[in-house]
Amino acid sequence: MSRIHTRVSDYSINLGRALSQLGNAVLAGDPDETISSRAFKNRGRRNLFGLIDWAITLVFPNHTKNALERDEGDPYP
């Protein structure tokens, strides 16, 4: 992989993470936590983030589980 390709890939990942954190903050969550992490913490619950977890998992199995940030946002049970 070329250096330019690696930089673009890193930039894309960082931008996606930043947008996810912004979205979580807009939805009254911890600005340091991603929507995916918050969704996993709400897995199986009947609320917006439980629904988001379900939808993401349909397309990307284990994504929210792998995105879990135990040190950010609400505690994970």
mmCIF file of N, CA and C in Angstrom:
data_model
loop_
_atom_site.group_PDB
_atom_site.id
_atom_site.type_symbol
_atom_site.label_atom_id
_atom_site.label_comp_id
_atom_site.label_asym_id
_atom_site.label_seq_id
_atom_site.Cartn_x
_atom_site.Cartn_y
_atom_site.Cartn_z
ATOM 1 N N MET A 1 0.841 -1.170 0.000
ATOM 2 C CA MET A 1 0.000 0.000 0.000
ATOM 3 C C MET A 1 0.893 1.241 0.000
ATOM 4 N N SER A 2 0.563 2.224 -0.804
ATOM 5 C CA SER A 2 1.383 3.426 -0.885
ATOM 6 C C SER A 2 1.146 4.328 0.327
ATOM 7 N N ARG A 3 2.091 5.224 0.554
ATOM 8 C CA ARG A 3 1.964 6.165 1.676
ATOM 9 C C ARG A 3 0.748 7.046 1.511
ATOM 10 N N ILE A 4 0.470 7.474 0.285
ATOM 11 C CA ILE A 4 -0.693 8.332 0.038
ATOM 12 C C ILE A 4 -1.975 7.561 0.331
ATOM 13 N N HIS A 5 -2.062 6.316 -0.115
ATOM 14 C CA HIS A 5 -3.245 5.498 0.135
ATOM 15 C C HIS A 5 -3.450 5.298 1.634
ATOM 16 N N THR A 6 -2.357 5.067 2.360
ATOM 17 C CA THR A 6 -2.436 4.877 3.807
ATOM 18 C C THR A 6 -2.926 6.144 4.487
ATOM 19 N N ARG A 7 -2.432 7.299 4.073
ATOM 20 C CA ARG A 7 -2.868 8.570 4.663
ATOM 21 C C ARG A 7 -4.344 8.822 4.397
ATOM 22 N N VAL A 8 -4.797 8.543 3.190
ATOM 23 C CA VAL A 8 -6.216 8.732 2.857
ATOM 24 C C VAL A 8 -7.066 7.781 3.682
ATOM 25 N N SER A 9 -6.625 6.549 3.840
ATOM 26 C CA SER A 9 -7.357 5.569 4.629
ATOM 27 C C SER A 9 -7.421 6.003 6.098
ATOM 28 N N ASP A 10 -6.295 6.432 6.666
ATOM 29 C CA ASP A 10 -6.272 6.907 8.050
ATOM 30 C C ASP A 10 -7.181 8.126 8.208
ATOM 31 N N TYR A 11 -7.126 9.034 7.255
ATOM 32 C CA TYR A 11 -7.960 10.230 7.292
ATOM 33 C C TYR A 11 -9.441 9.844 7.283
ATOM 34 N N SER A 12 -9.806 8.910 6.433
ATOM 35 C CA SER A 12 -11.202 8.474 6.339
ATOM 36 C C SER A 12 -11.691 7.851 7.639
ATOM 37 N N ILE A 13 -10.865 7.020 8.240
ATOM 38 C CA ILE A 13 -11.227 6.389 9.515
ATOM 39 C C ILE A 13 -11.376 7.445 10.606
ATOM 40 N N ASN A 14 -10.430 8.364 10.681
ATOM 41 C CA ASN A 14 -10.492 9.417 11.697
ATOM 42 C C ASN A 14 -11.696 10.321 11.497
ATOM 43 N N LEU A 15 -12.009 10.654 10.250
ATOM 44 C CA LEU A 15 -13.161 11.490 9.958
ATOM 45 C C LEU A 15 -14.456 10.770 10.331
ATOM 46 N N GLY A 16 -14.557 9.488 10.014
ATOM 47 C CA GLY A 16 -15.739 8.708 10.376
ATOM 48 C C GLY A 16 -15.936 8.640 11.877
ATOM 49 N N ARG A 17 -14.852 8.424 12.603
ATOM 50 C CA ARG A 17 -14.917 8.370 14.067
ATOM 51 C C ARG A 17 -15.351 9.725 14.630
ATOM 52 N N ALA A 18 -14.795 10.804 14.094
ATOM 53 C CA ALA A 18 -15.144 12.146 14.568
ATOM 54 C C ALA A 18 -16.621 12.453 14.308
ATOM 55 N N LEU A 19 -17.115 12.076 13.145
ATOM 56 C CA LEU A 19 -18.530 12.308 12.836
ATOM 57 C C LEU A 19 -19.435 11.472 13.737
ATOM 58 N N SER A 20 -19.012 10.260 14.052
ATOM 59 C CA SER A 20 -19.785 9.407 14.950
ATOM 60 C C SER A 20 -19.818 10.003 16.358
ATOM 61 N N GLN A 21 -18.703 10.527 16.820
ATOM 62 C CA GLN A 21 -18.655 11.164 18.137
ATOM 63 C C GLN A 21 -19.512 12.433 18.150
ATOM 64 N N LEU A 22 -19.479 13.198 17.067
ATOM 65 C CA LEU A 22 -20.307 14.391 16.962
ATOM 66 C C LEU A 22 -21.789 14.012 17.019
ATOM 67 N N GLY A 23 -22.165 12.982 16.272
ATOM 68 C CA GLY A 23 -23.551 12.526 16.286
ATOM 69 C C GLY A 23 -23.984 12.090 17.670
ATOM 70 N N ASN A 24 -23.122 11.400 18.382
ATOM 71 C CA ASN A 24 -23.439 10.967 19.735
ATOM 72 C C ASN A 24 -23.601 12.171 20.658
ATOM 73 N N ALA A 25 -22.736 13.172 20.515
ATOM 74 C CA ALA A 25 -22.841 14.383 21.341
ATOM 75 C C ALA A 25 -24.140 15.140 21.035
ATOM 76 N N VAL A 26 -24.502 15.229 19.773
ATOM 77 C CA VAL A 26 -25.749 15.901 19.381
ATOM 78 C C VAL A 26 -26.954 15.191 19.998
ATOM 79 N N LEU A 27 -26.859 13.874 20.170
ATOM 80 C CA LEU A 27 -27.936 13.090 20.763
ATOM 81 C C LEU A 27 -27.769 12.956 22.283
ATOM 82 N N ALA A 28 -27.130 13.961 22.896
ATOM 83 C CA ALA A 28 -26.981 14.084 24.347
ATOM 84 C C ALA A 28 -26.113 12.989 24.971
ATOM 85 N N GLY A 29 -25.155 12.492 24.215
ATOM 86 C CA GLY A 29 -24.235 11.490 24.737
ATOM 87 C C GLY A 29 -22.867 12.068 25.009
ATOM 88 N N ASP A 30 -21.960 11.237 25.476
ATOM 89 C CA ASP A 30 -20.584 11.626 25.753
ATOM 90 C C ASP A 30 -19.901 11.979 24.426
ATOM 91 N N PRO A 31 -19.327 13.182 24.312
ATOM 92 C CA PRO A 31 -18.702 13.572 23.052
ATOM 93 C C PRO A 31 -17.462 12.759 22.683
ATOM 94 N N ASP A 32 -16.957 11.959 23.615
ATOM 95 C CA ASP A 32 -15.799 11.117 23.334
ATOM 96 C C ASP A 32 -16.186 9.702 22.934
ATOM 97 N N GLU A 33 -17.485 9.376 22.970
ATOM 98 C CA GLU A 33 -17.947 8.024 22.658
ATOM 99 C C GLU A 33 -18.601 7.993 21.276
ATOM 100 N N THR A 34 -18.377 6.930 20.532
ATOM 101 C CA THR A 34 -19.002 6.793 19.217
ATOM 102 C C THR A 34 -20.433 6.272 19.355
ATOM 103 N N ILE A 35 -21.215 6.501 18.330
ATOM 104 C CA ILE A 35 -22.585 5.993 18.304
ATOM 105 C C ILE A 35 -22.586 4.476 18.391
ATOM 106 N N SER A 36 -21.631 3.823 17.745
ATOM 107 C CA SER A 36 -21.577 2.356 17.766
ATOM 108 C C SER A 36 -21.360 1.821 19.177
ATOM 109 N N SER A 37 -20.487 2.455 19.934
ATOM 110 C CA SER A 37 -20.249 2.029 21.310
ATOM 111 C C SER A 37 -21.503 2.218 22.148
ATOM 112 N N ARG A 38 -22.134 3.363 22.009
ATOM 113 C CA ARG A 38 -23.366 3.632 22.759
ATOM 114 C C ARG A 38 -24.472 2.656 22.365
ATOM 115 N N ALA A 39 -24.528 2.330 21.084
ATOM 116 C CA ALA A 39 -25.531 1.378 20.608
ATOM 117 C C ALA A 39 -25.316 0.004 21.235
ATOM 118 N N PHE A 40 -24.067 -0.451 21.298
ATOM 119 C CA PHE A 40 -23.807 -1.765 21.895
ATOM 120 C C PHE A 40 -24.204 -1.791 23.363
ATOM 121 N N LYS A 41 -23.962 -0.703 24.073
ATOM 122 C CA LYS A 41 -24.347 -0.633 25.485
ATOM 123 C C LYS A 41 -25.862 -0.710 25.664
ATOM 124 N N ASN A 42 -26.601 -0.414 24.603
ATOM 125 C CA ASN A 42 -28.067 -0.463 24.650
ATOM 126 C C ASN A 42 -28.640 -1.666 23.914
ATOM 127 N N ARG A 43 -27.790 -2.626 23.562
ATOM 128 C CA ARG A 43 -28.218 -3.825 22.837
ATOM 129 C C ARG A 43 -29.382 -4.496 23.559
ATOM 130 N N GLY A 44 -30.431 -4.799 22.806
ATOM 131 C CA GLY A 44 -31.582 -5.505 23.351
ATOM 132 C C GLY A 44 -32.603 -4.613 24.040
ATOM 133 N N ARG A 45 -32.296 -3.330 24.176
ATOM 134 C CA ARG A 45 -33.240 -2.406 24.813
ATOM 135 C C ARG A 45 -34.171 -1.827 23.754
ATOM 136 N N ARG A 46 -35.331 -1.447 24.173
ATOM 137 C CA ARG A 46 -36.312 -0.848 23.263
ATOM 138 C C ARG A 46 -36.174 0.679 23.307
ATOM 139 N N ASN A 47 -35.103 1.153 22.726
ATOM 140 C CA ASN A 47 -34.885 2.594 22.602
ATOM 141 C C ASN A 47 -34.145 2.856 21.285
ATOM 142 N N LEU A 48 -33.869 4.114 21.017
ATOM 143 C CA LEU A 48 -33.230 4.483 19.753
ATOM 144 C C LEU A 48 -31.905 3.767 19.546
ATOM 145 N N PHE A 49 -31.085 3.683 20.587
ATOM 146 C CA PHE A 49 -29.760 3.092 20.413
ATOM 147 C C PHE A 49 -29.802 1.576 20.332
ATOM 148 N N GLY A 50 -30.804 0.964 20.946
ATOM 149 C CA GLY A 50 -31.016 -0.463 20.749
ATOM 150 C C GLY A 50 -31.378 -0.756 19.299
ATOM 151 N N LEU A 51 -32.191 0.123 18.718
ATOM 152 C CA LEU A 51 -32.566 -0.012 17.302
ATOM 153 C C LEU A 51 -31.351 0.225 16.399
ATOM 154 N N ILE A 52 -30.540 1.201 16.732
ATOM 155 C CA ILE A 52 -29.330 1.469 15.950
ATOM 156 C C ILE A 52 -28.397 0.261 16.000
ATOM 157 N N ASP A 53 -28.243 -0.343 17.192
ATOM 158 C CA ASP A 53 -27.411 -1.546 17.314
ATOM 159 C C ASP A 53 -27.931 -2.650 16.411
ATOM 160 N N TRP A 54 -29.216 -2.875 16.446
ATOM 161 C CA TRP A 54 -29.837 -3.923 15.619
ATOM 162 C C TRP A 54 -29.567 -3.661 14.134
ATOM 163 N N ALA A 55 -29.763 -2.402 13.685
ATOM 164 C CA ALA A 55 -29.595 -2.065 12.266
ATOM 165 C C ALA A 55 -28.138 -2.203 11.818
ATOM 166 N N ILE A 56 -27.217 -1.706 12.616
ATOM 167 C CA ILE A 56 -25.797 -1.808 12.256
ATOM 168 C C ILE A 56 -25.370 -3.267 12.187
ATOM 169 N N THR A 57 -25.831 -4.072 13.156
ATOM 170 C CA THR A 57 -25.447 -5.481 13.224
ATOM 171 C C THR A 57 -25.969 -6.271 12.027
ATOM 172 N N LEU A 58 -27.101 -5.849 11.462
ATOM 173 C CA LEU A 58 -27.598 -6.513 10.251
ATOM 174 C C LEU A 58 -26.608 -6.388 9.102
ATOM 175 N N VAL A 59 -26.001 -5.222 8.994
ATOM 176 C CA VAL A 59 -25.096 -4.942 7.882
ATOM 177 C C VAL A 59 -23.649 -5.320 8.216
ATOM 178 N N PHE A 60 -23.230 -5.024 9.436
ATOM 179 C CA PHE A 60 -21.846 -5.259 9.865
ATOM 180 C C PHE A 60 -21.848 -6.060 11.164
ATOM 181 N N PRO A 61 -21.953 -7.387 11.084
ATOM 182 C CA PRO A 61 -21.975 -8.204 12.302
ATOM 183 C C PRO A 61 -20.757 -7.921 13.191
ATOM 184 N N ASN A 62 -20.993 -7.825 14.486
ATOM 185 C CA ASN A 62 -19.965 -7.591 15.513
ATOM 186 C C ASN A 62 -19.348 -6.194 15.502
ATOM 187 N N HIS A 63 -19.811 -5.294 14.631
ATOM 188 C CA HIS A 63 -19.206 -3.955 14.591
ATOM 189 C C HIS A 63 -19.396 -3.228 15.914
ATOM 190 N N THR A 64 -20.619 -3.193 16.427
ATOM 191 C CA THR A 64 -20.851 -2.449 17.660
ATOM 192 C C THR A 64 -20.130 -3.099 18.838
ATOM 193 N N LYS A 65 -20.064 -4.417 18.853
ATOM 194 C CA LYS A 65 -19.342 -5.120 19.922
ATOM 195 C C LYS A 65 -17.860 -4.750 19.886
ATOM 196 N N ASN A 66 -17.286 -4.715 18.703
ATOM 197 C CA ASN A 66 -15.869 -4.362 18.556
ATOM 198 C C ASN A 66 -15.612 -2.883 18.821
ATOM 199 N N ALA A 67 -16.651 -2.046 18.706
ATOM 200 C CA ALA A 67 -16.503 -0.604 18.900
ATOM 201 C C ALA A 67 -16.719 -0.184 20.354
ATOM 202 N N LEU A 68 -17.049 -1.123 21.216
ATOM 203 C CA LEU A 68 -17.345 -0.810 22.615
ATOM 204 C C LEU A 68 -16.186 -0.059 23.265
ATOM 205 N N GLU A 69 -16.516 1.072 23.887
ATOM 206 C CA GLU A 69 -15.547 1.876 24.630
ATOM 207 C C GLU A 69 -15.982 1.874 26.099
ATOM 208 N N ARG A 70 -15.415 0.974 26.879
ATOM 209 C CA ARG A 70 -15.819 0.843 28.286
ATOM 210 C C ARG A 70 -15.491 2.083 29.107
ATOM 211 N N ASP A 71 -14.481 2.828 28.690
ATOM 212 C CA ASP A 71 -14.046 4.002 29.460
ATOM 213 C C ASP A 71 -14.717 5.302 29.040
ATOM 214 N N GLU A 72 -15.686 5.246 28.141
ATOM 215 C CA GLU A 72 -16.390 6.440 27.672
ATOM 216 C C GLU A 72 -17.882 6.267 27.898
ATOM 217 N N GLY A 73 -18.574 7.378 28.121
ATOM 218 C CA GLY A 73 -20.033 7.340 28.236
ATOM 219 C C GLY A 73 -20.532 6.609 29.463
ATOM 220 N N ASP A 74 -21.763 6.120 29.371
ATOM 221 C CA ASP A 74 -22.368 5.379 30.475
ATOM 222 C C ASP A 74 -21.615 4.083 30.706
ATOM 223 N N PRO A 75 -21.603 3.612 31.929
ATOM 224 C CA PRO A 75 -20.917 2.336 32.207
ATOM 225 C C PRO A 75 -21.584 1.183 31.487
ATOM 226 N N TYR A 76 -20.778 0.219 31.077
ATOM 227 C CA TYR A 76 -21.302 -0.985 30.437
ATOM 228 C C TYR A 76 -21.640 -1.975 31.538
ATOM 229 N N PRO A 77 -22.872 -2.497 31.514
ATOM 230 C CA PRO A 77 -23.278 -3.415 32.604
ATOM 231 C C PRO A 77 -22.443 -4.669 32.694
#
